[in-house]
PDB file of C-alpha atoms in Angstrom:
ATOM      1  CA  UNK A 262       1.412   2.991 -20.374  1.00 60.00           C
ATOM      2  CA  UNK A 263      -1.793   1.681 -21.967  1.00 75.00           C
ATOM      3  CA  UNK A 264      -0.381  -1.776 -22.852  1.00 77.00           C
ATOM      4  CA  UNK A 265       0.954  -2.090 -19.296  1.00 76.00           C
ATOM      5  CA  UNK A 266      -2.371  -1.081 -17.777  1.00 78.00           C
ATOM      6  CA  UNK A 267      -4.190  -3.490 -20.060  1.00 79.00           C
ATOM      7  CA  UNK A 268      -1.829  -6.298 -19.045  1.00 82.00           C
ATOM      8  CA  UNK A 269      -2.296  -5.512 -15.336  1.00 80.00           C
ATOM      9  CA  UNK A 270      -6.070  -5.456 -15.802  1.00 82.00           C
ATOM     10  CA  UNK A 271      -5.983  -8.866 -17.484  1.00 84.00           C
ATOM     11  CA  UNK A 272      -3.880 -10.281 -14.649  1.00 82.00           C
ATOM     12  CA  UNK A 273      -6.308  -8.865 -12.078  1.00 86.00           C
ATOM     13  CA  UNK A 274      -9.302 -10.333 -13.928  1.00 87.00           C
ATOM     14  CA  UNK A 275      -7.564 -13.715 -14.160  1.00 88.00           C
ATOM     15  CA  UNK A 276      -6.808 -13.704 -10.415  1.00 88.00           C
ATOM     16  CA  UNK A 277     -10.412 -12.824  -9.555  1.00 86.00           C
ATOM     17  CA  UNK A 278     -11.693 -15.533 -11.907  1.00 91.00           C
ATOM     18  CA  UNK A 279      -9.367 -18.062 -10.265  1.00 87.00           C
ATOM     19  CA  UNK A 280     -10.621 -17.159  -6.785  1.00 90.00           C
ATOM     20  CA  UNK A 281     -14.240 -17.449  -7.938  1.00 89.00           C
ATOM     21  CA  UNK A 282     -13.426 -20.872  -9.395  1.00 89.00           C
ATOM     22  CA  UNK A 283     -11.975 -21.965  -6.056  1.00 89.00           C
ATOM     23  CA  UNK A 284     -15.026 -20.629  -4.196  1.00 92.00           C
ATOM     24  CA  UNK A 285     -17.383 -22.521  -6.515  1.00 93.00           C
ATOM     25  CA  UNK A 286     -15.374 -25.737  -6.112  1.00 93.00           C
ATOM     26  CA  UNK A 287     -15.349 -25.474  -2.316  1.00 94.00           C
ATOM     27  CA  UNK A 288     -19.079 -24.670  -2.182  1.00 94.00           C
ATOM     28  CA  UNK A 289     -19.741 -27.825  -4.210  1.00 94.00           C
ATOM     29  CA  UNK A 290     -17.637 -29.846  -1.767  1.00 94.00           C
ATOM     30  CA  UNK A 291     -20.163 -29.089   0.974  1.00 93.00           C
ATOM     31  CA  UNK A 292     -22.366 -31.791  -0.563  1.00 92.00           C
ATOM     32  CA  UNK A 293     -20.199 -33.628  -3.109  1.00 92.00           C
ATOM     33  CA  UNK A 294     -17.013 -35.455  -2.151  1.00 90.00           C
ATOM     34  CA  UNK A 295     -14.000 -34.339  -4.227  1.00 89.00           C
ATOM     35  CA  UNK A 296     -12.895 -36.979  -6.722  1.00 84.00           C
ATOM     36  CA  UNK A 297      -9.213 -36.257  -6.127  1.00 88.00           C
ATOM     37  CA  UNK A 298      -6.857 -33.588  -4.841  1.00 91.00           C
ATOM     38  CA  UNK A 299      -4.030 -31.768  -6.597  1.00 91.00           C
ATOM     39  CA  UNK A 300      -1.518 -33.675  -4.468  1.00 91.00           C
ATOM     40  CA  UNK A 301      -3.130 -37.032  -5.285  1.00 92.00           C
ATOM     41  CA  UNK A 302      -3.033 -36.321  -9.024  1.00 90.00           C
ATOM     42  CA  UNK A 303       0.640 -35.385  -8.910  1.00 90.00           C
ATOM     43  CA  UNK A 304       1.392 -38.470  -6.821  1.00 89.00           C
ATOM     44  CA  UNK A 305      -0.567 -40.706  -9.218  1.00 87.00           C
ATOM     45  CA  UNK A 306       1.517 -39.335 -12.098  1.00 87.00           C
ATOM     46  CA  UNK A 307       4.754 -39.963 -10.167  1.00 87.00           C
ATOM     47  CA  UNK A 308       3.779 -43.541  -9.352  1.00 85.00           C
ATOM     48  CA  UNK A 309       2.637 -44.239 -12.913  1.00 84.00           C
ATOM     49  CA  UNK A 310       5.868 -42.923 -14.443  1.00 85.00           C
ATOM     50  CA  UNK A 311       8.473 -43.979 -11.865  1.00 83.00           C
ATOM     51  CA  UNK A 312       7.105 -47.239 -10.483  1.00 76.00           C
ATOM     52  CA  UNK A 313       6.037 -50.543 -11.957  1.00 72.00           C
ATOM     53  CA  UNK A 314       2.374 -49.693 -12.442  1.00 69.00           C
ATOM     54  CA  UNK A 315      -0.012 -47.582 -10.399  1.00 71.00           C
ATOM     55  CA  UNK A 316      -0.882 -49.200  -7.052  1.00 79.00           C
ATOM     56  CA  UNK A 317      -3.610 -47.076  -5.499  1.00 85.00           C
ATOM     57  CA  UNK A 318      -5.739 -47.514  -2.388  1.00 86.00           C
ATOM     58  CA  UNK A 319      -8.517 -45.098  -1.494  1.00 89.00           C
ATOM     59  CA  UNK A 320     -12.137 -45.439  -0.422  1.00 92.00           C
ATOM     60  CA  UNK A 321     -14.238 -42.514   0.739  1.00 95.00           C
ATOM     61  CA  UNK A 322     -16.180 -43.168   3.941  1.00 96.00           C
ATOM     62  CA  UNK A 323     -18.537 -40.735   5.691  1.00 96.00           C
ATOM     63  CA  UNK A 324     -17.610 -38.967   8.925  1.00 97.00           C
ATOM     64  CA  UNK A 325     -19.749 -41.342  10.996  1.00 96.00           C
ATOM     65  CA  UNK A 326     -17.806 -44.372   9.702  1.00 97.00           C
ATOM     66  CA  UNK A 327     -14.406 -43.067  10.834  1.00 98.00           C
ATOM     67  CA  UNK A 328     -13.437 -43.995  14.368  1.00 98.00           C
ATOM     68  CA  UNK A 329     -13.580 -41.154  16.877  1.00 98.00           C
ATOM     69  CA  UNK A 330     -10.225 -42.503  18.050  1.00 98.00           C
ATOM     70  CA  UNK A 331      -8.639 -41.557  14.722  1.00 98.00           C
ATOM     71  CA  UNK A 332     -10.311 -38.140  14.709  1.00 98.00           C
ATOM     72  CA  UNK A 333      -9.018 -37.411  18.202  1.00 98.00           C
ATOM     73  CA  UNK A 334      -5.546 -38.757  17.403  1.00 98.00           C
ATOM     74  CA  UNK A 335      -5.150 -36.604  14.299  1.00 98.00           C
ATOM     75  CA  UNK A 336      -6.375 -33.492  16.108  1.00 97.00           C
ATOM     76  CA  UNK A 337      -4.069 -34.195  19.071  1.00 97.00           C
ATOM     77  CA  UNK A 338      -1.090 -34.758  16.781  1.00 96.00           C
ATOM     78  CA  UNK A 339      -1.627 -32.245  13.978  1.00 95.00           C
ATOM     79  CA  UNK A 340      -3.819 -29.416  15.246  1.00 95.00           C
ATOM     80  CA  UNK A 341      -5.035 -29.459  18.856  1.00 93.00           C
ATOM     81  CA  UNK A 342      -6.963 -26.207  18.416  1.00 93.00           C
ATOM     82  CA  UNK A 343      -8.797 -27.349  15.291  1.00 95.00           C
ATOM     83  CA  UNK A 344     -12.325 -27.141  16.699  1.00 93.00           C
ATOM     84  CA  UNK A 345     -11.893 -23.565  17.918  1.00 92.00           C
ATOM     85  CA  UNK A 346      -9.635 -21.610  15.550  1.00 91.00           C
ATOM     86  CA  UNK A 347     -10.680 -19.833  12.358  1.00 88.00           C
ATOM     87  CA  UNK A 348      -8.448 -21.944  10.117  1.00 87.00           C
ATOM     88  CA  UNK A 349      -5.089 -20.504  11.144  1.00 88.00           C
ATOM     89  CA  UNK A 350      -3.438 -21.111  14.511  1.00 80.00           C
ATOM     90  CA  UNK A 351      -1.493 -17.873  14.834  1.00 75.00           C
ATOM     91  CA  UNK A 352       0.265 -18.932  18.053  1.00 73.00           C
ATOM     92  CA  UNK A 353       1.532 -22.159  16.463  1.00 66.00           C
ATOM     93  CA  UNK A 354       2.591 -20.237  13.367  1.00 66.00           C
ATOM     94  CA  UNK A 355       4.587 -17.772  15.465  1.00 65.00           C
ATOM     95  CA  UNK A 356       6.287 -20.592  17.403  1.00 71.00           C
ATOM     96  CA  UNK A 357       7.163 -22.395  14.166  1.00 59.00           C
ATOM     97  CA  UNK A 358       8.616 -19.177  12.751  1.00 59.00           C
ATOM     98  CA  UNK A 359      10.792 -18.706  15.850  1.00 62.00           C
ATOM     99  CA  UNK A 360      12.012 -22.335  15.767  1.00 64.00           C
ATOM    100  CA  UNK A 361      12.908 -22.087  12.087  1.00 54.00           C
ATOM    101  CA  UNK A 362      14.770 -18.814  12.645  1.00 54.00           C
ATOM    102  CA  UNK A 363      16.804 -20.335  15.487  1.00 55.00           C
ATOM    103  CA  UNK A 364      17.574 -23.438  13.423  1.00 51.00           C
ATOM    104  CA  UNK A 365      18.806 -21.311  10.528  1.00 54.00           C
ATOM    105  CA  UNK A 366      20.914 -19.252  12.929  1.00 60.00           C
ATOM    106  CA  UNK A 367      22.546 -22.396  14.346  1.00 60.00           C
ATOM    107  CA  UNK A 368      23.180 -23.716  10.836  1.00 54.00           C
ATOM    108  CA  UNK A 369      24.859 -20.439   9.838  1.00 58.00           C
ATOM    109  CA  UNK A 370      27.252 -20.731  12.804  1.00 63.00           C
ATOM    110  CA  UNK A 371      28.370 -24.244  11.906  1.00 66.00           C
ATOM    111  CA  UNK A 372      31.971 -24.553  10.778  1.00 58.00           C
ATOM    112  CA  UNK A 373      32.539 -25.433   7.114  1.00 57.00           C
ATOM    113  CA  UNK A 374      33.405 -29.053   6.385  1.00 51.00           C
ATOM    114  CA  UNK A 375      37.179 -29.433   5.935  1.00 55.00           C
ATOM    115  CA  UNK A 376      38.479 -31.026   2.769  1.00 55.00           C
ATOM    116  CA  UNK A 377      39.285 -34.703   3.066  1.00 49.00           C
ATOM    117  CA  UNK A 378      42.919 -35.688   3.160  1.00 52.00           C
ATOM    118  CA  UNK A 379      44.276 -37.997   0.476  1.00 53.00           C
ATOM    119  CA  UNK A 380      43.116 -41.543   0.982  1.00 55.00           C
ATOM    120  CA  UNK A 381      40.548 -40.623   3.606  1.00 55.00           C
ATOM    121  CA  UNK A 382      36.768 -40.488   3.148  1.00 53.00           C
ATOM    122  CA  UNK A 383      35.225 -37.064   2.924  1.00 52.00           C
ATOM    123  CA  UNK A 384      33.504 -35.765   6.037  1.00 52.00           C
ATOM    124  CA  UNK A 385      29.726 -35.651   5.943  1.00 54.00           C
ATOM    125  CA  UNK A 386      28.295 -32.180   5.379  1.00 52.00           C
ATOM    126  CA  UNK A 387      26.130 -30.821   8.195  1.00 50.00           C
ATOM    127  CA  UNK A 388      22.428 -31.524   7.930  1.00 48.00           C
ATOM    128  CA  UNK A 389      20.276 -28.610   6.747  1.00 44.00           C
ATOM    129  CA  UNK A 390      18.089 -27.074   9.458  1.00 41.00           C
ATOM    130  CA  UNK A 391      14.802 -28.883  10.008  1.00 45.00           C
ATOM    131  CA  UNK A 392      11.866 -26.740   8.906  1.00 43.00           C
ATOM    132  CA  UNK A 393       8.995 -26.813  11.409  1.00 44.00           C
ATOM    133  CA  UNK A 394       5.515 -26.203  10.053  1.00 52.00           C
ATOM    134  CA  UNK A 395       2.662 -24.401  11.772  1.00 65.00           C
ATOM    135  CA  UNK A 396      -0.096 -25.436   9.391  1.00 89.00           C
ATOM    136  CA  UNK A 397      -3.536 -26.365  10.686  1.00 95.00           C
ATOM    137  CA  UNK A 398      -5.640 -29.219   9.362  1.00 96.00           C
ATOM    138  CA  UNK A 399      -7.607 -26.718   7.261  1.00 96.00           C
ATOM    139  CA  UNK A 400      -4.421 -25.268   5.772  1.00 95.00           C
ATOM    140  CA  UNK A 401      -3.113 -28.735   4.953  1.00 95.00           C
ATOM    141  CA  UNK A 402      -6.425 -29.577   3.273  1.00 96.00           C
ATOM    142  CA  UNK A 403      -6.354 -26.344   1.246  1.00 95.00           C
ATOM    143  CA  UNK A 404      -2.819 -27.079   0.041  1.00 94.00           C
ATOM    144  CA  UNK A 405      -3.516 -30.729  -0.806  1.00 94.00           C
ATOM    145  CA  UNK A 406      -6.769 -29.995  -2.624  1.00 94.00           C
ATOM    146  CA  UNK A 407      -5.649 -27.187  -4.892  1.00 93.00           C
ATOM    147  CA  UNK A 408      -1.960 -26.274  -4.689  1.00 89.00           C
ATOM    148  CA  UNK A 409       1.512 -27.551  -5.486  1.00 78.00           C
ATOM    149  CA  UNK A 410       4.120 -28.462  -2.897  1.00 72.00           C
ATOM    150  CA  UNK A 411       6.470 -25.574  -3.708  1.00 75.00           C
ATOM    151  CA  UNK A 412       7.371 -23.178  -0.887  1.00 78.00           C
ATOM    152  CA  UNK A 413       6.793 -19.640  -2.129  1.00 82.00           C
ATOM    153  CA  UNK A 414       5.127 -16.572  -0.649  1.00 84.00           C
ATOM    154  CA  UNK A 415       2.607 -16.551  -3.498  1.00 85.00           C
ATOM    155  CA  UNK A 416       1.571 -20.146  -2.822  1.00 86.00           C
ATOM    156  CA  UNK A 417       1.398 -19.507   0.920  1.00 88.00           C
ATOM    157  CA  UNK A 418      -0.784 -16.449   0.312  1.00 90.00           C
ATOM    158  CA  UNK A 419      -3.155 -18.479  -1.852  1.00 92.00           C
ATOM    159  CA  UNK A 420      -3.218 -21.152   0.862  1.00 94.00           C
ATOM    160  CA  UNK A 421      -4.383 -18.580   3.425  1.00 93.00           C
ATOM    161  CA  UNK A 422      -7.172 -17.398   1.095  1.00 93.00           C
ATOM    162  CA  UNK A 423      -8.352 -20.957   0.453  1.00 95.00           C
ATOM    163  CA  UNK A 424      -8.207 -21.708   4.175  1.00 96.00           C
ATOM    164  CA  UNK A 425     -10.524 -18.802   4.940  1.00 95.00           C
ATOM    165  CA  UNK A 426     -12.959 -19.888   2.212  1.00 96.00           C
ATOM    166  CA  UNK A 427     -12.986 -23.482   3.487  1.00 96.00           C
ATOM    167  CA  UNK A 428     -13.735 -22.287   7.015  1.00 96.00           C
ATOM    168  CA  UNK A 429     -16.527 -19.989   5.822  1.00 96.00           C
ATOM    169  CA  UNK A 430     -18.286 -22.404   3.473  1.00 96.00           C
ATOM    170  CA  UNK A 431     -17.791 -25.777   5.167  1.00 96.00           C
ATOM    171  CA  UNK A 432     -18.438 -27.054   8.660  1.00 96.00           C
ATOM    172  CA  UNK A 433     -15.573 -28.237  10.846  1.00 97.00           C
ATOM    173  CA  UNK A 434     -16.921 -31.780  10.573  1.00 97.00           C
ATOM    174  CA  UNK A 435     -16.887 -31.603   6.768  1.00 97.00           C
ATOM    175  CA  UNK A 436     -13.324 -30.217   6.748  1.00 97.00           C
ATOM    176  CA  UNK A 437     -12.103 -33.016   9.021  1.00 98.00           C
ATOM    177  CA  UNK A 438     -14.035 -35.610   7.000  1.00 98.00           C
ATOM    178  CA  UNK A 439     -12.429 -34.420   3.756  1.00 97.00           C
ATOM    179  CA  UNK A 440      -8.980 -34.305   5.338  1.00 97.00           C
ATOM    180  CA  UNK A 441      -9.203 -37.833   6.738  1.00 98.00           C
ATOM    181  CA  UNK A 442     -10.439 -39.188   3.407  1.00 97.00           C
ATOM    182  CA  UNK A 443      -7.754 -37.557   1.268  1.00 95.00           C
ATOM    183  CA  UNK A 444      -4.544 -37.381   3.312  1.00 96.00           C
ATOM    184  CA  UNK A 445      -1.597 -39.617   2.361  1.00 96.00           C
ATOM    185  CA  UNK A 446      -0.780 -42.585   4.627  1.00 96.00           C
ATOM    186  CA  UNK A 447       1.776 -44.396   2.487  1.00 94.00           C
ATOM    187  CA  UNK A 448       2.818 -44.824  -1.116  1.00 93.00           C
ATOM    188  CA  UNK A 449      -0.466 -44.853  -3.026  1.00 92.00           C
ATOM    189  CA  UNK A 450      -2.420 -45.123   0.246  1.00 95.00           C
ATOM    190  CA  UNK A 451      -4.890 -42.275   0.718  1.00 96.00           C
ATOM    191  CA  UNK A 452      -7.587 -41.792   3.300  1.00 96.00           C
ATOM    192  CA  UNK A 453      -8.508 -43.372   6.627  1.00 97.00           C
ATOM    193  CA  UNK A 454     -10.267 -46.443   5.212  1.00 97.00           C
ATOM    194  CA  UNK A 455      -7.364 -47.392   2.940  1.00 96.00           C
ATOM    195  CA  UNK A 456      -4.876 -46.814   5.781  1.00 97.00           C
ATOM    196  CA  UNK A 457      -6.870 -48.923   8.252  1.00 97.00           C
ATOM    197  CA  UNK A 458      -7.134 -51.787   5.780  1.00 96.00           C
ATOM    198  CA  UNK A 459      -3.503 -51.489   4.666  1.00 96.00           C
ATOM    199  CA  UNK A 460      -1.909 -51.453   8.131  1.00 96.00           C
ATOM    200  CA  UNK A 461      -4.424 -53.215  10.385  1.00 97.00           C
ATOM    201  CA  UNK A 462      -6.742 -55.209   8.070  1.00 97.00           C
ATOM    202  CA  UNK A 463      -9.855 -53.617   9.538  1.00 97.00           C
ATOM    203  CA  UNK A 464     -12.279 -50.779   8.639  1.00 97.00           C
ATOM    204  CA  UNK A 465     -11.569 -47.229   9.786  1.00 98.00           C
ATOM    205  CA  UNK A 466     -14.613 -47.389  12.063  1.00 97.00           C
ATOM    206  CA  UNK A 467     -12.920 -50.043  14.239  1.00 98.00           C
ATOM    207  CA  UNK A 468      -9.504 -48.469  14.827  1.00 98.00           C
ATOM    208  CA  UNK A 469      -8.333 -48.639  18.433  1.00 97.00           C
ATOM    209  CA  UNK A 470      -6.712 -45.851  20.432  1.00 97.00           C
ATOM    210  CA  UNK A 471      -3.122 -46.979  19.832  1.00 97.00           C
ATOM    211  CA  UNK A 472      -3.715 -47.878  16.167  1.00 97.00           C
ATOM    212  CA  UNK A 473      -5.176 -44.420  15.604  1.00 98.00           C
ATOM    213  CA  UNK A 474      -2.269 -42.775  17.404  1.00 98.00           C
ATOM    214  CA  UNK A 475       0.235 -44.626  15.203  1.00 97.00           C
ATOM    215  CA  UNK A 476      -1.555 -43.496  12.049  1.00 98.00           C
ATOM    216  CA  UNK A 477      -1.619 -39.907  13.290  1.00 98.00           C
ATOM    217  CA  UNK A 478       2.117 -39.920  14.024  1.00 97.00           C
ATOM    218  CA  UNK A 479       2.793 -41.216  10.504  1.00 97.00           C
ATOM    219  CA  UNK A 480       1.197 -38.219   8.796  1.00 96.00           C
ATOM    220  CA  UNK A 481       4.227 -35.919   8.437  1.00 94.00           C
ATOM    221  CA  UNK A 482       6.301 -38.729   6.846  1.00 96.00           C
ATOM    222  CA  UNK A 483       3.911 -41.509   5.775  1.00 96.00           C
ATOM    223  CA  UNK A 484       6.106 -43.152   3.136  1.00 94.00           C
ATOM    224  CA  UNK A 485       9.066 -43.262   5.522  1.00 96.00           C
ATOM    225  CA  UNK A 486       7.107 -44.879   8.360  1.00 96.00           C
ATOM    226  CA  UNK A 487       5.443 -47.305   5.952  1.00 95.00           C
ATOM    227  CA  UNK A 488       8.936 -48.694   5.318  1.00 94.00           C
ATOM    228  CA  UNK A 489       9.968 -48.376   8.997  1.00 93.00           C
ATOM    229  CA  UNK A 490       7.006 -49.844  10.926  1.00 90.00           C
ATOM    230  CA  UNK A 491       9.235 -50.806  13.853  1.00 91.00           C
ATOM    231  CA  UNK A 492      10.602 -47.298  14.337  1.00 93.00           C
ATOM    232  CA  UNK A 493      11.226 -46.579  18.003  1.00 94.00           C
ATOM    233  CA  UNK A 494      10.162 -42.958  17.528  1.00 96.00           C
ATOM    234  CA  UNK A 495       6.885 -44.040  15.938  1.00 96.00           C
ATOM    235  CA  UNK A 496       6.062 -46.287  18.895  1.00 95.00           C
ATOM    236  CA  UNK A 497       7.049 -43.805  21.605  1.00 96.00           C
ATOM    237  CA  UNK A 498       5.384 -40.844  19.936  1.00 97.00           C
ATOM    238  CA  UNK A 499       2.197 -42.877  19.448  1.00 97.00           C
ATOM    239  CA  UNK A 500       2.114 -43.474  23.208  1.00 97.00           C
ATOM    240  CA  UNK A 501       2.357 -39.713  23.789  1.00 97.00           C
ATOM    241  CA  UNK A 502      -0.443 -38.948  21.317  1.00 97.00           C
ATOM    242  CA  UNK A 503      -2.636 -41.693  22.819  1.00 97.00           C
ATOM    243  CA  UNK A 504      -2.251 -39.949  26.170  1.00 96.00           C
ATOM    244  CA  UNK A 505      -3.393 -36.640  24.691  1.00 96.00           C
ATOM    245  CA  UNK A 506      -6.418 -37.989  22.846  1.00 97.00           C
ATOM    246  CA  UNK A 507      -8.749 -37.668  25.816  1.00 94.00           C
ATOM    247  CA  UNK A 508      -8.483 -33.894  25.757  1.00 94.00           C
ATOM    248  CA  UNK A 509      -8.853 -33.576  21.963  1.00 95.00           C
ATOM    249  CA  UNK A 510     -12.102 -31.753  21.176  1.00 95.00           C
ATOM    250  CA  UNK A 511     -14.113 -33.133  18.257  1.00 96.00           C
ATOM    251  CA  UNK A 512     -16.161 -30.755  16.076  1.00 91.00           C
TER     252      UNK A 512
END
């Protein structure tokens, strides 16, 4: 039993040390902008190894130099309760859970794809159920800053812990500022300033209502919409988000 207890004690000490490291890093971020996030580093490695060179666009700008239009658009699109919740929107999480459960149930009831007859093309397999997320802006920031993209209970648990620490140690303005400066808006395009220059040839401080709405709608699938700028969904959804921006509460 002693070796097992010793091993468990070492694991516990390592976990505590890791949490203290995260706390120290987040406390530093209250005054010092992070140089990069975990997601950005993994994406830089992917681009450097899979593409012809590393094409990277990012420029940190302070909260005051990001258009209020973009702030409102992102809140309206990604997390309309951002200014009031404690980091986790439990209602949105519950709704996402219910939607995912129903989607999986429908997928389970789908008939299996029949084998193709000789000389005929094989039928397309049914699409997997679309997974709906319920993550807040703070949760997305926690994941991008420190964690991998894998979907496991352990990673999700760590995300919740980091979310609580971010909310306790940083202001809502600082969280939104960090999010807008680090989030992906295209292949090698990170942050509001880089996105504004890349798509509209203007600084982030001068983004209009509709331009901001389009950028906000791109967030779940930025690389896809970068290649599909004339997407009908992108245009129509941007109109919807633009209509909601007036009620978005800024921190």
